[in-house]
Short mmCIF file of C-alpha atoms in Angstrom, two decimals:
data_model
loop_
_atom_site.label_atom_id
_atom_site.label_comp_id
_atom_site.label_asym_id
_atom_site.label_seq_id
_atom_site.Cartn_x
_atom_site.Cartn_y
_atom_site.Cartn_z
CA UNK A 1 22.28 51.62 59.76
CA UNK A 2 25.86 52.90 59.26
CA UNK A 3 24.64 56.51 59.50
CA UNK A 4 22.93 55.77 62.81
CA UNK A 5 26.08 54.19 64.27
CA UNK A 6 28.23 57.19 63.22
CA UNK A 7 25.80 59.66 64.83
CA UNK A 8 25.72 57.64 68.07
CA UNK A 9 29.51 57.47 68.18
CA UNK A 10 29.90 61.24 67.67
CA UNK A 11 27.33 61.97 70.34
CA UNK A 12 29.09 59.63 72.80
CA UNK A 13 32.46 61.37 72.25
CA UNK A 14 30.93 64.79 72.95
CA UNK A 15 29.19 63.46 76.04
CA UNK A 16 32.40 61.95 77.43
CA UNK A 17 34.25 65.22 76.88
CA UNK A 18 31.64 67.15 78.85
CA UNK A 19 31.76 64.69 81.73
CA UNK A 20 35.56 64.45 81.88
CA UNK A 21 36.56 68.08 81.44
CA UNK A 22 33.60 69.89 82.91
CA UNK A 23 34.41 69.56 86.64
CA UNK A 24 38.08 70.68 86.26
CA UNK A 25 37.33 74.06 84.85
CA UNK A 26 38.11 77.15 86.91
CA UNK A 27 35.00 78.15 88.85
CA UNK A 28 35.71 81.80 88.29
CA UNK A 29 36.17 81.28 84.55
CA UNK A 30 32.96 79.33 84.39
CA UNK A 31 31.14 82.04 86.23
CA UNK A 32 32.44 84.86 84.06
CA UNK A 33 32.59 83.29 80.59
CA UNK A 34 30.27 81.35 78.36
CA UNK A 35 31.44 78.32 76.35
CA UNK A 36 32.70 80.52 73.53
CA UNK A 37 34.82 82.62 75.93
CA UNK A 38 32.58 85.68 75.83
CA UNK A 39 32.67 87.63 79.16
CA UNK A 40 29.35 87.67 80.96
CA UNK A 41 27.77 90.10 83.36
CA UNK A 42 28.55 89.25 86.98
CA UNK A 43 24.91 89.10 87.94
CA UNK A 44 23.92 86.78 85.10
CA UNK A 45 23.34 83.25 86.31
CA UNK A 46 24.80 80.64 83.97
CA UNK A 47 23.17 77.24 84.00
CA UNK A 48 23.81 74.06 82.05
CA UNK A 49 21.38 71.20 81.75
CA UNK A 50 22.71 68.14 83.42
CA UNK A 51 23.55 65.19 81.23
CA UNK A 52 23.22 61.88 82.99
CA UNK A 53 23.73 58.31 81.91
CA UNK A 54 19.97 57.95 82.00
CA UNK A 55 19.56 60.45 79.16
CA UNK A 56 17.81 58.83 76.20
CA UNK A 57 20.80 58.95 73.85
CA UNK A 58 19.19 56.61 71.34
CA UNK A 59 16.18 58.92 70.99
CA UNK A 60 18.43 61.94 70.42
CA UNK A 61 20.51 60.06 67.87
CA UNK A 62 17.42 58.83 66.06
CA UNK A 63 16.09 62.40 65.89
CA UNK A 64 19.40 63.54 64.38
CA UNK A 65 19.22 60.78 61.78
CA UNK A 66 15.64 61.69 60.92
CA UNK A 67 16.62 65.34 60.38
CA UNK A 68 19.56 64.30 58.18
CA UNK A 69 17.42 61.97 56.08
CA UNK A 70 14.72 64.61 55.69
CA UNK A 71 17.28 67.13 54.46
CA UNK A 72 18.71 64.62 51.98
CA UNK A 73 15.32 63.49 50.64
CA UNK A 74 14.41 65.03 47.27
CA UNK A 75 11.63 67.61 47.42
CA UNK A 76 8.49 66.58 45.56
CA UNK A 77 7.25 69.43 43.38
CA UNK A 78 3.54 70.11 43.37
CA UNK A 79 2.29 69.76 39.78
CA UNK A 80 -0.93 71.55 39.01
CA UNK A 81 -3.21 70.18 36.33
CA UNK A 82 -3.32 72.40 33.22
CA UNK A 83 -6.41 74.54 33.07
CA UNK A 84 -8.44 74.89 29.93
CA UNK A 85 -8.40 78.53 28.92
CA UNK A 86 -11.06 79.74 26.53
CA UNK A 87 -11.15 83.19 24.98
CA UNK A 88 -13.85 85.58 23.84
CA UNK A 89 -14.54 85.01 20.17
CA UNK A 90 -16.18 87.19 17.52
CA UNK A 91 -19.67 86.55 16.20
CA UNK A 92 -19.74 84.13 13.27
CA UNK A 93 -22.14 83.14 10.52
CA UNK A 94 -22.17 80.31 8.01
CA UNK A 95 -21.19 82.46 5.05
CA UNK A 96 -18.59 80.69 2.96
CA UNK A 97 -15.35 82.64 2.68
CA UNK A 98 -15.17 81.81 -1.05
CA UNK A 99 -18.62 83.38 -1.65
CA UNK A 100 -17.74 86.51 0.31
CA UNK A 101 -14.44 86.83 -1.54
CA UNK A 102 -16.18 86.40 -4.88
CA UNK A 103 -18.55 89.27 -4.04
CA UNK A 104 -15.67 91.52 -2.98
CA UNK A 105 -14.02 90.96 -6.36
CA UNK A 106 -17.32 91.48 -8.21
CA UNK A 107 -17.91 94.77 -6.37
CA UNK A 108 -14.36 95.89 -7.18
CA UNK A 109 -15.08 95.29 -10.88
CA UNK A 110 -13.05 92.17 -11.71
CA UNK A 111 -13.99 90.98 -15.19
CA UNK A 112 -15.92 87.71 -15.32
CA UNK A 113 -16.76 87.72 -11.60
CA UNK A 114 -20.45 88.05 -10.76
CA UNK A 115 -22.22 88.44 -7.45
CA UNK A 116 -23.37 85.24 -5.74
CA UNK A 117 -25.96 84.92 -3.01
CA UNK A 118 -24.31 84.19 0.34
CA UNK A 119 -25.83 82.19 3.20
CA UNK A 120 -26.21 85.35 5.27
CA UNK A 121 -28.18 87.00 2.45
CA UNK A 122 -30.45 83.96 2.26
CA UNK A 123 -31.05 84.14 6.02
CA UNK A 124 -31.77 87.85 5.85
CA UNK A 125 -34.29 87.34 3.05
CA UNK A 126 -35.97 84.58 5.06
CA UNK A 127 -36.22 86.88 8.08
CA UNK A 128 -37.73 89.62 5.91
CA UNK A 129 -40.41 87.22 4.68
CA UNK A 130 -41.24 86.15 8.24
CA UNK A 131 -41.62 89.78 9.34
CA UNK A 132 -43.82 90.50 6.31
CA UNK A 133 -46.05 87.57 7.25
CA UNK A 134 -46.36 88.85 10.82
CA UNK A 135 -47.26 92.31 9.54
CA UNK A 136 -49.95 90.90 7.24
CA UNK A 137 -51.49 88.89 10.09
CA UNK A 138 -51.34 91.48 12.86
CA UNK A 139 -51.13 94.80 11.09
CA UNK A 140 -48.01 95.66 13.08
CA UNK A 141 -44.99 96.48 10.99
CA UNK A 142 -41.43 95.57 11.93
CA UNK A 143 -38.30 97.05 10.41
CA UNK A 144 -35.35 94.75 9.81
CA UNK A 145 -32.32 96.71 10.95
CA UNK A 146 -29.48 97.04 8.49
CA UNK A 147 -26.27 95.61 9.92
CA UNK A 148 -22.67 96.11 8.88
CA UNK A 149 -21.14 93.22 6.96
CA UNK A 150 -17.56 92.05 6.72
CA UNK A 151 -17.91 92.15 2.96
CA UNK A 152 -18.82 95.85 2.99
CA UNK A 153 -16.00 96.70 5.42
CA UNK A 154 -13.38 95.01 3.26
CA UNK A 155 -14.68 96.59 0.04
CA UNK A 156 -14.58 100.08 1.59
CA UNK A 157 -11.07 99.53 2.99
CA UNK A 158 -9.69 98.24 -0.31
CA UNK A 159 -11.24 101.11 -2.24
CA UNK A 160 -9.66 103.52 0.23
CA UNK A 161 -6.26 101.92 -0.31
CA UNK A 162 -5.85 100.91 3.34
CA UNK A 163 -2.79 98.87 4.32
CA UNK A 164 -3.01 95.28 5.55
CA UNK A 165 -2.33 96.49 9.11
CA UNK A 166 -5.09 99.10 8.90
CA UNK A 167 -7.58 96.55 7.53
CA UNK A 168 -6.67 94.18 10.36
CA UNK A 169 -7.38 96.89 12.92
CA UNK A 170 -10.65 97.99 11.28
CA UNK A 171 -12.00 94.44 10.99
CA UNK A 172 -10.98 93.36 14.49
CA UNK A 173 -12.36 96.53 16.07
CA UNK A 174 -15.71 95.86 14.41
CA UNK A 175 -15.63 92.20 15.46
CA UNK A 176 -14.73 93.08 19.06
CA UNK A 177 -17.65 95.53 19.18
CA UNK A 178 -19.98 92.74 18.03
CA UNK A 179 -21.19 94.77 15.04
CA UNK A 180 -20.07 92.31 12.38
CA UNK A 181 -20.11 88.52 11.93
CA UNK A 182 -17.28 86.65 10.21
CA UNK A 183 -16.88 83.25 8.53
CA UNK A 184 -15.99 80.58 11.07
CA UNK A 185 -12.69 79.62 9.46
CA UNK A 186 -11.32 83.13 10.08
CA UNK A 187 -11.52 82.92 13.91
CA UNK A 188 -8.07 82.40 15.42
CA UNK A 189 -7.07 80.33 18.44
CA UNK A 190 -6.74 83.53 20.48
CA UNK A 191 -10.10 84.98 19.48
CA UNK A 192 -9.23 87.39 16.67
CA UNK A 193 -10.21 87.62 13.02
CA UNK A 194 -7.52 86.24 10.72
CA UNK A 195 -7.34 89.06 8.18
CA UNK A 196 -4.17 87.55 6.70
CA UNK A 197 -6.20 84.57 5.49
CA UNK A 198 -9.01 86.89 4.37
CA UNK A 199 -6.71 89.02 2.22
CA UNK A 200 -4.72 86.01 0.99
CA UNK A 201 -7.95 84.42 -0.23
CA UNK A 202 -8.94 87.60 -2.10
CA UNK A 203 -5.56 87.75 -3.86
CA UNK A 204 -5.63 84.03 -4.71
CA UNK A 205 -9.15 84.18 -6.20
CA UNK A 206 -8.24 87.34 -8.12
CA UNK A 207 -5.24 85.57 -9.68
CA UNK A 208 -7.39 82.58 -10.65
CA UNK A 209 -10.09 84.89 -12.08
CA UNK A 210 -7.36 86.55 -14.18
CA UNK A 211 -6.37 83.18 -15.63
CA UNK A 212 -3.64 82.21 -13.20
CA UNK A 213 -3.07 78.76 -11.71
CA UNK A 214 -4.38 77.64 -8.36
CA UNK A 215 -1.78 77.45 -5.55
CA UNK A 216 0.23 74.23 -5.41
CA UNK A 217 0.07 71.95 -2.40
CA UNK A 218 3.32 72.53 -0.45
CA UNK A 219 5.59 69.69 0.60
CA UNK A 220 6.29 70.12 4.30
CA UNK A 221 8.40 68.41 6.93
CA UNK A 222 8.62 68.86 10.72
CA UNK A 223 11.76 70.94 10.13
CA UNK A 224 9.72 73.40 8.05
CA UNK A 225 6.67 73.79 10.29
CA UNK A 226 6.63 74.33 14.03
CA UNK A 227 4.14 71.96 15.64
CA UNK A 228 4.13 69.41 12.79
CA UNK A 229 4.66 65.77 13.72
CA UNK A 230 4.84 62.84 11.30
CA UNK A 231 4.35 59.29 12.56
CA UNK A 232 4.18 55.88 10.93
CA UNK A 233 0.88 54.21 11.78
CA UNK A 234 0.46 50.49 11.30
CA UNK A 235 -2.77 49.45 9.59
CA UNK A 236 -4.11 46.01 8.76
CA UNK A 237 -2.04 45.41 5.63
CA UNK A 238 0.42 48.28 5.42
CA UNK A 239 2.15 51.13 7.23
CA UNK A 240 1.08 54.68 6.48
CA UNK A 241 2.38 58.07 7.50
CA UNK A 242 0.07 60.18 9.64
CA UNK A 243 0.50 63.93 10.15
CA UNK A 244 -0.39 65.75 13.34
CA UNK A 245 -0.26 69.48 13.95
CA UNK A 246 -0.32 71.30 17.29
CA UNK A 247 -2.31 74.53 17.07
CA UNK A 248 -0.15 77.62 17.60
CA UNK A 249 -1.09 81.09 18.81
CA UNK A 250 -2.78 83.04 16.01
CA UNK A 251 -3.79 79.97 13.98
CA UNK A 252 -7.20 79.75 12.34
CA UNK A 253 -8.60 76.76 10.51
CA UNK A 254 -8.25 78.75 7.29
CA UNK A 255 -4.57 79.43 8.03
CA UNK A 256 -3.90 75.74 8.76
CA UNK A 257 -5.57 74.81 5.46
CA UNK A 258 -3.35 77.26 3.57
CA UNK A 259 -0.28 75.98 5.42
CA UNK A 260 -0.82 72.35 4.41
CA UNK A 261 -2.92 72.54 1.22
CA UNK A 262 -2.03 75.92 -0.28
CA UNK A 263 -5.55 77.40 0.00
CA UNK A 264 -8.61 77.51 2.25
CA UNK A 265 -10.44 75.11 -0.08
CA UNK A 266 -9.76 72.02 2.03
CA UNK A 267 -10.44 73.47 5.49
CA UNK A 268 -13.50 71.24 5.82
CA UNK A 269 -11.35 68.12 5.39
CA UNK A 270 -9.33 69.16 8.45
CA UNK A 271 -12.50 69.93 10.37
CA UNK A 272 -14.12 66.57 9.54
CA UNK A 273 -10.93 64.68 10.47
CA UNK A 274 -11.04 66.29 13.93
CA UNK A 275 -14.75 66.14 14.77
CA UNK A 276 -13.88 64.60 18.13
CA UNK A 277 -12.01 67.78 19.12
CA UNK A 278 -13.79 70.57 17.24
CA UNK A 279 -17.45 71.36 17.73
CA UNK A 280 -17.23 73.98 14.97
CA UNK A 281 -14.48 75.47 12.77
CA UNK A 282 -14.13 78.57 14.98
CA UNK A 283 -13.41 76.61 18.19
CA UNK A 284 -9.75 75.73 17.72
CA UNK A 285 -7.55 76.34 20.75
CA UNK A 286 -3.83 76.72 21.31
CA UNK A 287 -2.24 73.35 22.07
CA UNK A 288 -4.84 71.17 20.36
CA UNK A 289 -3.30 68.31 18.37
CA UNK A 290 -5.08 68.04 15.03
CA UNK A 291 -4.94 65.28 12.43
CA UNK A 292 -3.96 66.62 9.00
CA UNK A 293 -5.48 64.31 6.37
CA UNK A 294 -3.83 63.51 3.07
CA UNK A 295 -5.57 64.92 0.01
CA UNK A 296 -5.72 61.42 -1.51
CA UNK A 297 -8.03 60.43 1.35
CA UNK A 298 -10.20 63.55 1.17
#
Protein backbone atom coordinates (compact mmCIF):
# COMPACT_ATOMS: atom_id res chain seq x y z
CA UNK A 1 0.00 0.00 0.00
CA UNK A 2 2.79 2.45 0.95
CA UNK A 3 4.63 1.66 -2.30
CA UNK A 4 1.52 2.44 -4.32
CA UNK A 5 1.03 5.80 -2.58
CA UNK A 6 4.68 6.79 -3.20
CA UNK A 7 4.43 5.94 -6.91
CA UNK A 8 1.19 7.94 -7.26
CA UNK A 9 2.73 10.94 -5.51
CA UNK A 10 5.83 10.91 -7.75
CA UNK A 11 3.70 10.63 -10.86
CA UNK A 12 1.50 13.54 -9.73
CA UNK A 13 4.55 15.80 -9.18
CA UNK A 14 5.87 15.06 -12.68
CA UNK A 15 2.44 15.68 -14.18
CA UNK A 16 2.07 19.04 -12.43
CA UNK A 17 5.50 20.12 -13.64
CA UNK A 18 4.59 19.36 -17.24
CA UNK A 19 1.33 21.28 -16.98
CA UNK A 20 2.81 24.32 -15.20
CA UNK A 21 6.04 24.81 -17.11
CA UNK A 22 5.16 23.46 -20.52
CA UNK A 23 3.23 26.46 -21.94
CA UNK A 24 5.89 29.05 -20.90
CA UNK A 25 8.69 27.57 -22.89
CA UNK A 26 10.07 29.49 -25.86
CA UNK A 27 8.29 28.31 -29.01
CA UNK A 28 11.48 28.50 -31.00
CA UNK A 29 13.39 26.49 -28.40
CA UNK A 30 10.65 23.90 -28.34
CA UNK A 31 10.71 23.67 -32.09
CA UNK A 32 14.47 23.29 -32.35
CA UNK A 33 15.35 21.20 -29.29
CA UNK A 34 14.17 18.00 -27.73
CA UNK A 35 13.69 17.62 -23.95
CA UNK A 36 17.36 16.80 -23.45
CA UNK A 37 18.46 19.96 -25.30
CA UNK A 38 19.64 18.17 -28.43
CA UNK A 39 19.21 20.35 -31.57
CA UNK A 40 16.74 18.94 -34.05
CA UNK A 41 16.40 19.24 -37.79
CA UNK A 42 14.17 22.14 -38.79
CA UNK A 43 11.88 19.94 -40.82
CA UNK A 44 11.37 17.38 -38.07
CA UNK A 45 7.97 17.69 -36.46
CA UNK A 46 8.10 17.34 -32.69
CA UNK A 47 4.96 16.09 -31.00
CA UNK A 48 4.11 15.35 -27.39
CA UNK A 49 1.17 13.28 -26.26
CA UNK A 50 -1.30 15.37 -24.39
CA UNK A 51 -1.77 14.62 -20.72
CA UNK A 52 -5.21 15.49 -19.46
CA UNK A 53 -6.88 15.20 -16.10
CA UNK A 54 -8.89 12.35 -17.56
CA UNK A 55 -5.75 10.23 -18.00
CA UNK A 56 -6.05 7.00 -16.02
CA UNK A 57 -3.31 7.81 -13.51
CA UNK A 58 -4.30 4.98 -11.19
CA UNK A 59 -3.86 2.43 -13.99
CA UNK A 60 -0.40 3.81 -14.84
CA UNK A 61 0.63 3.79 -11.19
CA UNK A 62 -0.63 0.25 -10.71
CA UNK A 63 1.36 -0.88 -13.77
CA UNK A 64 4.49 0.72 -12.29
CA UNK A 65 3.91 -1.08 -8.99
CA UNK A 66 3.39 -4.38 -10.78
CA UNK A 67 6.69 -3.98 -12.65
CA UNK A 68 8.51 -3.10 -9.41
CA UNK A 69 7.07 -6.09 -7.56
CA UNK A 70 7.90 -8.42 -10.45
CA UNK A 71 11.51 -7.23 -10.44
CA UNK A 72 11.77 -7.70 -6.67
CA UNK A 73 10.18 -11.17 -6.64
CA UNK A 74 12.70 -14.02 -6.33
CA UNK A 75 13.16 -16.06 -9.49
CA UNK A 76 12.04 -19.67 -9.15
CA UNK A 77 14.68 -22.01 -10.56
CA UNK A 78 13.47 -24.88 -12.68
CA UNK A 79 14.64 -28.13 -11.06
CA UNK A 80 14.86 -31.10 -13.35
CA UNK A 81 14.34 -34.57 -11.93
CA UNK A 82 17.56 -36.62 -11.89
CA UNK A 83 17.74 -39.11 -14.72
CA UNK A 84 18.80 -42.67 -14.17
CA UNK A 85 21.93 -43.28 -16.21
CA UNK A 86 22.88 -46.85 -16.97
CA UNK A 87 26.11 -47.91 -18.63
CA UNK A 88 27.18 -50.71 -20.92
CA UNK A 89 28.49 -53.59 -18.84
CA UNK A 90 30.74 -56.53 -19.70
CA UNK A 91 29.43 -60.06 -20.08
CA UNK A 92 29.33 -61.98 -16.80
CA UNK A 93 29.06 -65.58 -15.68
CA UNK A 94 28.45 -67.20 -12.31
CA UNK A 95 32.03 -68.33 -11.81
CA UNK A 96 33.13 -67.65 -8.26
CA UNK A 97 36.11 -65.33 -8.06
CA UNK A 98 37.68 -67.55 -5.37
CA UNK A 99 37.54 -70.60 -7.70
CA UNK A 100 39.05 -68.68 -10.60
CA UNK A 101 41.79 -67.30 -8.36
CA UNK A 102 42.54 -70.77 -7.03
CA UNK A 103 43.01 -72.07 -10.59
CA UNK A 104 45.30 -69.17 -11.49
CA UNK A 105 47.53 -70.04 -8.53
CA UNK A 106 47.41 -73.76 -9.37
CA UNK A 107 48.44 -73.05 -12.97
CA UNK A 108 51.28 -70.82 -11.76
CA UNK A 109 52.57 -73.73 -9.65
CA UNK A 110 51.77 -72.69 -6.07
CA UNK A 111 52.42 -75.63 -3.76
CA UNK A 112 49.33 -77.20 -2.21
CA UNK A 113 46.91 -75.49 -4.61
CA UNK A 114 45.00 -77.80 -6.93
CA UNK A 115 42.65 -77.06 -9.78
CA UNK A 116 38.94 -76.87 -8.93
CA UNK A 117 36.03 -77.13 -11.33
CA UNK A 118 34.42 -73.73 -11.89
CA UNK A 119 30.76 -73.08 -12.68
CA UNK A 120 31.65 -72.06 -16.23
CA UNK A 121 33.47 -75.37 -16.76
CA UNK A 122 30.42 -77.25 -15.49
CA UNK A 123 28.20 -75.33 -17.92
CA UNK A 124 30.56 -75.98 -20.80
CA UNK A 125 30.61 -79.71 -20.04
CA UNK A 126 26.81 -79.73 -19.90
CA UNK A 127 26.63 -78.00 -23.29
CA UNK A 128 29.06 -80.55 -24.75
CA UNK A 129 26.85 -83.40 -23.56
CA UNK A 130 23.76 -81.78 -25.09
CA UNK A 131 25.51 -81.38 -28.44
CA UNK A 132 26.70 -84.99 -28.30
CA UNK A 133 23.11 -86.12 -27.71
CA UNK A 134 21.89 -84.09 -30.69
CA UNK A 135 24.61 -85.60 -32.87
CA UNK A 136 23.68 -89.13 -31.82
CA UNK A 137 20.00 -88.51 -32.60
CA UNK A 138 20.35 -86.64 -35.89
CA UNK A 139 23.75 -87.60 -37.21
CA UNK A 140 24.67 -83.92 -37.50
CA UNK A 141 27.76 -82.92 -35.62
CA UNK A 142 28.23 -79.57 -33.89
CA UNK A 143 31.52 -78.13 -32.73
CA UNK A 144 31.58 -76.23 -29.46
CA UNK A 145 33.70 -73.16 -30.13
CA UNK A 146 36.58 -72.54 -27.78
CA UNK A 147 36.24 -69.16 -26.09
CA UNK A 148 38.80 -67.03 -24.29
CA UNK A 149 38.54 -67.07 -20.51
CA UNK A 150 39.48 -64.46 -17.94
CA UNK A 151 41.46 -67.12 -16.14
CA UNK A 152 43.62 -67.81 -19.20
CA UNK A 153 44.15 -64.08 -19.88
CA UNK A 154 45.35 -63.43 -16.33
CA UNK A 155 47.64 -66.48 -16.29
CA UNK A 156 49.27 -65.42 -19.58
CA UNK A 157 49.71 -61.82 -18.39
CA UNK A 158 51.25 -62.85 -15.07
CA UNK A 159 53.62 -65.27 -16.76
CA UNK A 160 54.67 -62.49 -19.12
CA UNK A 161 55.38 -60.20 -16.17
CA UNK A 162 52.85 -57.57 -17.24
CA UNK A 163 52.27 -54.58 -14.95
CA UNK A 164 48.98 -53.97 -13.15
CA UNK A 165 48.17 -51.18 -15.63
CA UNK A 166 48.86 -53.44 -18.61
CA UNK A 167 46.70 -56.24 -17.16
CA UNK A 168 43.89 -53.74 -16.59
CA UNK A 169 44.06 -52.66 -20.22
CA UNK A 170 44.25 -56.23 -21.57
CA UNK A 171 41.31 -57.45 -19.49
CA UNK A 172 39.08 -54.44 -20.15
CA UNK A 173 39.80 -54.50 -23.89
CA UNK A 174 38.74 -58.15 -24.00
CA UNK A 175 35.63 -57.42 -21.92
CA UNK A 176 34.67 -54.44 -24.09
CA UNK A 177 34.99 -56.61 -27.20
CA UNK A 178 32.62 -59.14 -25.63
CA UNK A 179 35.14 -61.97 -26.00
CA UNK A 180 35.39 -62.80 -22.31
CA UNK A 181 32.97 -63.12 -19.37
CA UNK A 182 33.90 -62.03 -15.85
CA UNK A 183 32.62 -62.79 -12.33
CA UNK A 184 29.75 -60.49 -11.40
CA UNK A 185 31.46 -58.96 -8.38
CA UNK A 186 34.20 -57.51 -10.62
CA UNK A 187 31.86 -55.23 -12.62
CA UNK A 188 32.23 -51.61 -11.53
CA UNK A 189 29.57 -48.91 -11.24
CA UNK A 190 30.83 -47.36 -14.48
CA UNK A 191 30.87 -50.60 -16.47
CA UNK A 192 34.49 -51.71 -16.29
CA UNK A 193 36.23 -54.78 -14.91
CA UNK A 194 37.76 -54.17 -11.49
CA UNK A 195 41.21 -55.64 -12.05
CA UNK A 196 42.41 -54.14 -8.76
CA UNK A 197 40.06 -56.47 -6.88
CA UNK A 198 41.04 -59.36 -9.19
CA UNK A 199 44.76 -58.95 -8.53
CA UNK A 200 44.23 -58.19 -4.83
CA UNK A 201 42.33 -61.46 -4.47
CA UNK A 202 45.13 -63.41 -6.16
CA UNK A 203 47.74 -61.91 -3.82
CA UNK A 204 45.57 -62.52 -0.74
CA UNK A 205 44.91 -66.18 -1.60
CA UNK A 206 48.59 -66.69 -2.42
CA UNK A 207 49.57 -65.38 1.02
CA UNK A 208 47.03 -67.65 2.73
CA UNK A 209 48.22 -70.64 0.65
CA UNK A 210 51.78 -69.87 1.81
CA UNK A 211 50.66 -70.02 5.44
CA UNK A 212 49.89 -66.37 6.04
CA UNK A 213 46.91 -64.99 7.95
CA UNK A 214 43.68 -63.87 6.36
CA UNK A 215 43.18 -60.08 6.13
CA UNK A 216 41.77 -58.44 9.25
CA UNK A 217 38.43 -56.64 9.18
CA UNK A 218 39.24 -52.90 9.16
CA UNK A 219 37.70 -50.48 11.64
CA UNK A 220 36.28 -47.59 9.64
CA UNK A 221 34.59 -44.29 10.38
CA UNK A 222 32.92 -41.71 8.11
CA UNK A 223 36.13 -39.66 8.34
CA UNK A 224 38.06 -42.56 6.79
CA UNK A 225 35.72 -43.49 3.95
CA UNK A 226 34.01 -41.14 1.53
CA UNK A 227 30.34 -42.04 1.24
CA UNK A 228 30.12 -43.86 4.60
CA UNK A 229 27.30 -42.86 6.93
CA UNK A 230 26.67 -44.26 10.41
CA UNK A 231 23.26 -43.84 12.05
CA UNK A 232 21.70 -45.00 15.29
CA UNK A 233 18.56 -47.02 14.55
CA UNK A 234 16.04 -47.65 17.28
CA UNK A 235 14.79 -51.22 17.51
CA UNK A 236 12.23 -52.79 19.81
CA UNK A 237 14.47 -53.18 22.86
CA UNK A 238 17.72 -51.42 22.02
CA UNK A 239 19.49 -48.92 19.78
CA UNK A 240 21.91 -50.23 17.17
CA UNK A 241 24.31 -48.57 14.78
CA UNK A 242 23.55 -49.00 11.08
CA UNK A 243 26.09 -48.35 8.32
CA UNK A 244 25.20 -47.00 4.90
CA UNK A 245 27.54 -46.51 1.96
CA UNK A 246 26.94 -44.43 -1.17
CA UNK A 247 28.42 -46.11 -4.24
CA UNK A 248 31.27 -44.11 -5.77
CA UNK A 249 32.61 -44.06 -9.33
CA UNK A 250 34.75 -47.15 -9.95
CA UNK A 251 33.27 -49.22 -7.11
CA UNK A 252 32.46 -52.89 -7.59
CA UNK A 253 30.74 -55.14 -5.09
CA UNK A 254 34.07 -56.91 -4.61
CA UNK A 255 35.81 -53.60 -3.86
CA UNK A 256 33.13 -52.62 -1.32
CA UNK A 257 33.54 -56.01 0.38
CA UNK A 258 37.31 -55.49 0.64
CA UNK A 259 36.79 -51.95 1.92
CA UNK A 260 34.55 -53.01 4.82
CA UNK A 261 35.49 -56.66 5.47
CA UNK A 262 39.10 -56.92 4.27
CA UNK A 263 38.37 -59.46 1.49
CA UNK A 264 35.82 -60.39 -1.16
CA UNK A 265 34.60 -63.29 1.00
CA UNK A 266 31.58 -61.42 2.36
CA UNK A 267 30.38 -59.75 -0.84
CA UNK A 268 27.25 -61.90 -0.79
CA UNK A 269 26.28 -60.51 2.63
CA UNK A 270 26.23 -57.01 1.13
CA UNK A 271 24.27 -58.24 -1.87
CA UNK A 272 21.64 -60.02 0.25
CA UNK A 273 21.26 -56.96 2.52
CA UNK A 274 20.43 -54.85 -0.54
CA UNK A 275 18.18 -57.18 -2.54
CA UNK A 276 15.64 -54.37 -2.87
CA UNK A 277 18.17 -52.30 -4.84
CA UNK A 278 20.35 -54.87 -6.60
CA UNK A 279 18.96 -57.38 -9.07
CA UNK A 280 22.43 -58.97 -9.35
CA UNK A 281 25.93 -58.24 -8.00
CA UNK A 282 27.04 -56.56 -11.25
CA UNK A 283 24.22 -53.97 -11.26
CA UNK A 284 25.53 -51.44 -8.76
CA UNK A 285 25.28 -47.81 -9.85
CA UNK A 286 26.92 -44.59 -8.78
CA UNK A 287 24.86 -42.88 -6.06
CA UNK A 288 23.11 -45.98 -4.74
CA UNK A 289 22.90 -46.05 -0.94
CA UNK A 290 23.75 -49.54 0.27
CA UNK A 291 23.31 -51.10 3.71
CA UNK A 292 26.59 -52.51 5.03
CA UNK A 293 25.73 -55.37 7.44
CA UNK A 294 27.74 -56.18 10.53
CA UNK A 295 29.63 -59.47 10.40
CA UNK A 296 27.95 -60.56 13.65
CA UNK A 297 24.63 -60.52 11.78
CA UNK A 298 25.92 -62.31 8.68
